Amino acid sequence: RSQLGGIIKREENAMSSSAVIDSKRNRILFYGIDEQASGSALNIYEFNSKFQPIKENDGAVQLELPGLALVYDFGVTENYCVFVQPQLKVNGMQYMLNKEPGKSAALESESALLHIVARPGNKDAGGMKTIEIPFDGMAEANLQIINSYESEDGTIIFDALRSADSGGGSKSSTQWPWASTLGDFQNMSSKKSLWRYEVNPKKGLVSKDCISHDQLYFGVVNSNTSAQKHRYIYAAAGAMGEVVAPPQG
């Protein structure tokens, strides 16, 4: 067991499986969320090339997010971390008893919250600005952020894979193999599409546009452009274009 040089203050603190490399500074960032029904604690960790906490602010910041924060992924720019928090309706008593969000929380058809947080190495470390993302009929849940960066005018841009819903349709089986036909897979899987978000932090505005309706999975960029402006996105794709199908490569 490791507490990563003391940056993890308590062994039970949450640590996400998602990490983002800052290719310009040669750093890596992680996050963790200690979830509660009424409010959640967001922890951001930043390490140098030797996988040691950076000196600024001991490599970590902590801040509070509203409500039960189920954040699937995050993005990193030169100065900020970007988080998207979908709005949830939570049965507080149910959650307190079993701590299972799937049984005590449901997605609301409302605008998601975009949190822009200054990185631990930033002079304003931990400062946060929250902006509502306009609701377009599809929730920003299970959002996979592929890459994010800042333009010269301060606009924050990130590309992400969106799911049309939080899970599949009629979940007929959860035992392996959970899908033996294309129909089974389509019933269990969500429609995905690639979107670009542009954020103006000063004006508090967010716009988004669909780049591709193809069924894409596991989007990445060249690691040399991580947290910087990228030209290409690489992803596995279904074999049927925009129709839901298993990833083929």
CSV table of C-alpha atoms in Angstrom, one decimal:
chain,number,residue,atom,x,y,z
A,1,ARG,CA,0.0,0.0,0.0
A,2,SER,CA,1.1,3.5,-0.7
A,3,GLN,CA,0.0,7.0,0.2
A,4,LEU,CA,2.2,8.5,-2.6
A,5,GLY,CA,4.7,10.4,-0.4
A,6,GLY,CA,2.0,11.5,2.1
A,7,ILE,CA,-0.1,13.4,-0.5
A,8,ILE,CA,-3.0,11.0,0.3
A,9,LYS,CA,-3.8,12.1,3.8
A,10,ARG,CA,-6.1,9.3,4.7
A,11,GLU,CA,-5.9,5.8,3.3
A,12,GLU,CA,-9.6,5.7,2.7
A,13,ASN,CA,-9.6,8.8,0.5
A,14,ALA,CA,-10.9,8.1,-3.0
A,15,MET,CA,-8.5,8.1,-6.0
A,16,SER,CA,-9.8,7.9,-9.5
A,17,SER,CA,-8.5,5.6,-12.2
A,18,SER,CA,-8.3,8.5,-14.6
A,19,ALA,CA,-5.0,10.4,-15.0
A,20,VAL,CA,-4.0,13.2,-17.4
A,21,ILE,CA,-0.4,14.0,-18.5
A,22,ASP,CA,0.7,17.6,-19.0
A,23,SER,CA,3.1,17.0,-21.9
A,24,LYS,CA,4.5,20.5,-21.8
A,25,ARG,CA,5.6,20.5,-18.1
A,26,ASN,CA,6.1,16.7,-17.9
A,27,ARG,CA,3.6,16.2,-15.1
A,28,ILE,CA,0.7,13.9,-14.3
A,29,LEU,CA,-2.5,14.8,-12.5
A,30,PHE,CA,-5.1,12.6,-10.7
A,31,TYR,CA,-8.3,13.4,-8.9
A,32,GLY,CA,-10.5,11.7,-6.3
A,33,ILE,CA,-14.0,12.5,-4.9
A,34,ASP,CA,-15.2,11.7,-1.4
A,35,GLU,CA,-18.9,11.4,-2.2
A,36,GLN,CA,-21.7,12.4,0.1
A,37,ALA,CA,-25.4,13.0,-0.7
A,38,SER,CA,-25.4,16.6,0.5
A,39,GLY,CA,-21.9,17.6,-0.7
A,40,SER,CA,-18.7,16.0,-2.0
A,41,ALA,CA,-15.0,16.8,-1.5
A,42,LEU,CA,-12.9,17.0,-4.7
A,43,ASN,CA,-9.2,16.3,-4.3
A,44,ILE,CA,-6.7,17.1,-7.1
A,45,TYR,CA,-3.2,15.7,-7.1
A,46,GLU,CA,-0.2,16.9,-9.3
A,47,PHE,CA,3.1,15.0,-9.6
A,48,ASN,CA,6.4,15.7,-11.3
A,49,SER,CA,8.3,13.5,-13.7
A,50,LYS,CA,9.7,11.5,-10.8
A,51,PHE,CA,6.2,10.8,-9.6
A,52,GLN,CA,6.7,13.0,-6.5
A,53,PRO,CA,4.2,15.7,-5.4
A,54,ILE,CA,5.1,19.1,-6.9
A,55,LYS,CA,6.4,21.6,-4.4
A,56,GLU,CA,3.6,24.2,-4.9
A,57,ASN,CA,0.8,23.5,-2.3
A,58,ASP,CA,2.4,20.1,-1.6
A,59,GLY,CA,0.9,18.9,-4.9
A,60,ALA,CA,-2.7,18.9,-3.8
A,61,VAL,CA,-5.8,21.0,-3.4
A,62,GLN,CA,-9.2,20.1,-1.9
A,63,LEU,CA,-12.5,21.9,-2.5
A,64,GLU,CA,-16.2,21.2,-2.1
A,65,LEU,CA,-18.7,20.3,-4.8
A,66,PRO,CA,-22.4,20.6,-4.4
A,67,GLY,CA,-24.5,17.4,-3.8
A,68,LEU,CA,-23.5,13.9,-4.8
A,69,ALA,CA,-20.8,14.5,-7.4
A,70,LEU,CA,-20.5,11.5,-9.7
A,71,VAL,CA,-17.7,12.7,-12.0
A,72,TYR,CA,-16.6,10.2,-14.6
A,73,ASP,CA,-13.5,11.9,-16.0
A,74,PHE,CA,-11.6,15.2,-16.1
A,75,GLY,CA,-9.5,17.3,-18.4
A,76,VAL,CA,-6.3,19.3,-17.8
A,77,THR,CA,-5.1,22.6,-19.5
A,78,GLU,CA,-2.0,24.6,-18.8
A,79,ASN,CA,-3.6,26.3,-15.8
A,80,TYR,CA,-6.8,24.4,-14.9
A,81,CYS,CA,-8.6,21.1,-14.4
A,82,VAL,CA,-12.0,20.7,-15.9
A,83,PHE,CA,-14.8,18.6,-14.4
A,84,VAL,CA,-18.3,18.0,-15.6
A,85,GLN,CA,-20.9,17.1,-12.9
A,86,PRO,CA,-24.3,15.9,-14.0
A,87,GLN,CA,-27.3,16.9,-11.9
A,88,LEU,CA,-28.8,14.1,-9.8
A,89,LYS,CA,-31.9,13.5,-7.8
A,90,VAL,CA,-30.7,11.7,-4.6
A,91,ASN,CA,-32.6,9.8,-2.0
A,92,GLY,CA,-30.4,10.9,0.9
A,93,MET,CA,-31.7,8.3,3.3
A,94,GLN,CA,-31.2,5.4,0.8
A,95,TYR,CA,-27.7,6.6,0.0
A,96,MET,CA,-26.8,6.9,3.7
A,97,LEU,CA,-27.9,3.3,4.2
A,98,ASN,CA,-26.2,1.5,1.3
A,99,LYS,CA,-23.8,4.0,-0.3
A,100,GLU,CA,-24.8,2.8,-3.8
A,101,PRO,CA,-25.5,5.6,-6.2
A,102,GLY,CA,-27.1,3.3,-8.7
A,103,LYS,CA,-29.9,2.5,-6.2
A,104,SER,CA,-30.3,6.0,-4.6
A,105,ALA,CA,-29.6,8.5,-7.4
A,106,ALA,CA,-31.2,9.3,-10.8
A,107,LEU,CA,-30.2,11.7,-13.5
A,108,GLU,CA,-32.1,14.9,-13.8
A,109,SER,CA,-33.0,16.4,-17.2
A,110,GLU,CA,-31.1,19.6,-16.4
A,111,SER,CA,-28.0,21.5,-17.2
A,112,ALA,CA,-24.8,19.8,-16.0
A,113,LEU,CA,-22.2,21.8,-14.0
A,114,LEU,CA,-18.8,22.6,-15.5
A,115,HIS,CA,-16.2,23.2,-12.8
A,116,ILE,CA,-13.0,25.0,-13.8
A,117,VAL,CA,-10.4,24.5,-11.0
A,118,ALA,CA,-7.0,26.1,-10.8
A,119,ARG,CA,-4.3,23.4,-10.7
A,120,PRO,CA,-2.2,22.8,-7.5
A,121,GLY,CA,0.8,24.4,-9.3
A,122,ASN,CA,-1.2,27.6,-10.2
A,123,LYS,CA,-0.9,30.7,-8.1
A,124,ASP,CA,-4.7,30.6,-7.6
A,125,ALA,CA,-4.6,26.9,-6.7
A,126,GLY,CA,-8.0,25.5,-5.8
A,127,GLY,CA,-9.9,28.6,-7.1
A,128,MET,CA,-13.0,27.4,-8.8
A,129,LYS,CA,-15.5,28.8,-11.3
A,130,THR,CA,-18.7,26.9,-12.1
A,131,ILE,CA,-20.7,27.4,-15.3
A,132,GLU,CA,-23.9,25.6,-16.4
A,133,ILE,CA,-23.7,23.7,-19.6
A,134,PRO,CA,-26.8,24.3,-21.8
A,135,PHE,CA,-29.1,21.3,-21.7
A,136,ASP,CA,-29.8,19.9,-25.2
A,137,GLY,CA,-31.9,16.9,-24.2
A,138,MET,CA,-29.0,14.6,-23.6
A,139,ALA,CA,-27.4,14.4,-20.2
A,140,GLU,CA,-23.6,15.0,-19.8
A,141,ALA,CA,-23.2,11.8,-17.8
A,142,ASN,CA,-20.3,9.3,-18.3
A,143,LEU,CA,-18.5,11.9,-20.3
A,144,GLN,CA,-15.1,10.8,-21.6
A,145,ILE,CA,-12.9,13.8,-22.0
A,146,ILE,CA,-10.3,13.1,-24.6
A,147,ASN,CA,-8.1,16.2,-24.4
A,148,SER,CA,-8.4,19.8,-23.3
A,149,TYR,CA,-6.4,23.0,-23.7
A,150,GLU,CA,-6.5,26.8,-23.6
A,151,SER,CA,-6.4,29.0,-26.7
A,152,GLU,CA,-4.5,32.2,-26.9
A,153,ASP,CA,-7.6,34.3,-25.9
A,154,GLY,CA,-8.2,32.2,-22.8
A,155,THR,CA,-11.0,30.0,-24.2
A,156,ILE,CA,-10.9,26.5,-22.8
A,157,ILE,CA,-11.6,23.8,-25.4
A,158,PHE,CA,-12.1,20.1,-24.8
A,159,ASP,CA,-13.3,17.2,-26.9
A,160,ALA,CA,-15.3,14.4,-25.4
A,161,LEU,CA,-17.3,11.3,-26.1
A,162,ARG,CA,-20.9,11.6,-25.0
A,163,SER,CA,-23.4,8.8,-24.3
A,164,ALA,CA,-27.0,9.2,-25.3
A,165,ASP,CA,-28.0,7.8,-21.9
A,166,SER,CA,-26.4,6.5,-18.7
A,167,GLY,CA,-26.5,2.9,-19.7
A,168,GLY,CA,-28.1,0.6,-22.2
A,169,GLY,CA,-31.8,-0.2,-22.8
A,170,SER,CA,-33.4,-3.4,-21.6
A,171,LYS,CA,-30.7,-5.0,-19.5
A,172,SER,CA,-31.6,-8.6,-20.1
A,173,SER,CA,-28.5,-10.1,-18.6
A,174,THR,CA,-25.5,-9.0,-16.5
A,175,GLN,CA,-23.7,-12.4,-16.7
A,176,TRP,CA,-20.9,-13.1,-19.0
A,177,PRO,CA,-21.3,-13.3,-22.0
A,178,TRP,CA,-23.7,-10.5,-21.6
A,179,ALA,CA,-24.2,-10.0,-25.3
A,180,SER,CA,-24.0,-12.9,-27.9
A,181,THR,CA,-25.8,-11.1,-30.7
A,182,LEU,CA,-25.7,-7.6,-32.2
A,183,GLY,CA,-29.2,-7.0,-30.9
A,184,ASP,CA,-28.2,-7.9,-27.4
A,185,PHE,CA,-25.2,-5.5,-27.6
A,186,GLN,CA,-27.4,-2.7,-28.8
A,187,ASN,CA,-29.9,-3.3,-26.0
A,188,MET,CA,-27.1,-3.1,-23.4
A,189,SER,CA,-25.1,-0.2,-24.9
A,190,SER,CA,-25.6,3.5,-25.4
A,191,LYS,CA,-25.3,5.5,-28.6
A,192,LYS,CA,-22.0,7.6,-28.5
A,193,SER,CA,-20.9,10.7,-30.4
A,194,LEU,CA,-17.9,13.0,-30.4
A,195,TRP,CA,-18.4,16.6,-29.3
A,196,ARG,CA,-16.3,19.7,-28.9
A,197,TYR,CA,-16.9,22.1,-26.0
A,198,GLU,CA,-15.7,25.7,-25.9
A,199,VAL,CA,-15.8,27.6,-22.6
A,200,ASN,CA,-15.4,31.3,-22.1
A,201,PRO,CA,-14.6,31.6,-18.4
A,202,LYS,CA,-14.8,35.4,-18.3
A,203,LYS,CA,-18.3,35.5,-19.8
A,204,GLY,CA,-19.4,32.3,-18.1
A,205,LEU,CA,-20.5,30.8,-21.4
A,206,VAL,CA,-20.3,27.2,-22.8
A,207,SER,CA,-21.0,26.1,-26.4
A,208,LYS,CA,-20.9,22.6,-27.8
A,209,ASP,CA,-21.0,21.1,-31.3
A,210,CYS,CA,-21.1,17.5,-32.5
A,211,ILE,CA,-18.0,16.6,-34.5
A,212,SER,CA,-19.0,13.0,-35.4
A,213,HIS,CA,-22.1,10.9,-34.9
A,214,ASP,CA,-20.1,7.7,-35.4
A,215,GLN,CA,-20.1,5.1,-32.6
A,216,LEU,CA,-16.6,5.7,-31.1
A,217,TYR,CA,-14.9,4.3,-28.1
A,218,PHE,CA,-11.7,4.9,-26.1
A,219,GLY,CA,-10.8,8.3,-27.7
A,220,VAL,CA,-7.2,9.5,-27.2
A,221,VAL,CA,-4.7,12.0,-28.7
A,222,ASN,CA,-1.0,11.7,-29.2
A,223,SER,CA,0.5,11.9,-25.7
A,224,ASN,CA,2.9,14.5,-27.0
A,225,THR,CA,-0.1,16.9,-27.3
A,226,SER,CA,-1.8,16.0,-24.1
A,227,ALA,CA,-3.1,19.2,-22.4
A,228,GLN,CA,-2.1,21.1,-25.5
A,229,LYS,CA,-3.8,21.9,-28.8
A,230,HIS,CA,-4.2,18.7,-30.8
A,231,ARG,CA,-5.0,18.0,-34.5
A,232,TYR,CA,-6.1,14.4,-34.5
A,233,ILE,CA,-8.2,12.1,-32.3
A,234,TYR,CA,-7.7,8.4,-32.4
A,235,ALA,CA,-10.5,6.0,-31.4
A,236,ALA,CA,-11.9,2.6,-31.8
A,237,ALA,CA,-15.1,2.5,-33.9
A,238,GLY,CA,-18.1,0.3,-34.4
A,239,ALA,CA,-18.3,-1.4,-37.8
A,240,MET,CA,-21.7,0.2,-38.7
A,241,GLY,CA,-20.9,3.9,-38.7
A,242,GLU,CA,-23.5,5.8,-36.6
A,243,VAL,CA,-25.3,2.6,-35.6
A,244,VAL,CA,-24.5,1.1,-32.2
A,245,ALA,CA,-22.0,-1.8,-32.7
A,246,PRO,CA,-19.0,-3.3,-30.8
A,247,PRO,CA,-15.7,-1.5,-31.3
A,248,GLN,CA,-13.6,-2.9,-34.1
A,249,GLY,CA,-10.3,-1.0,-33.9
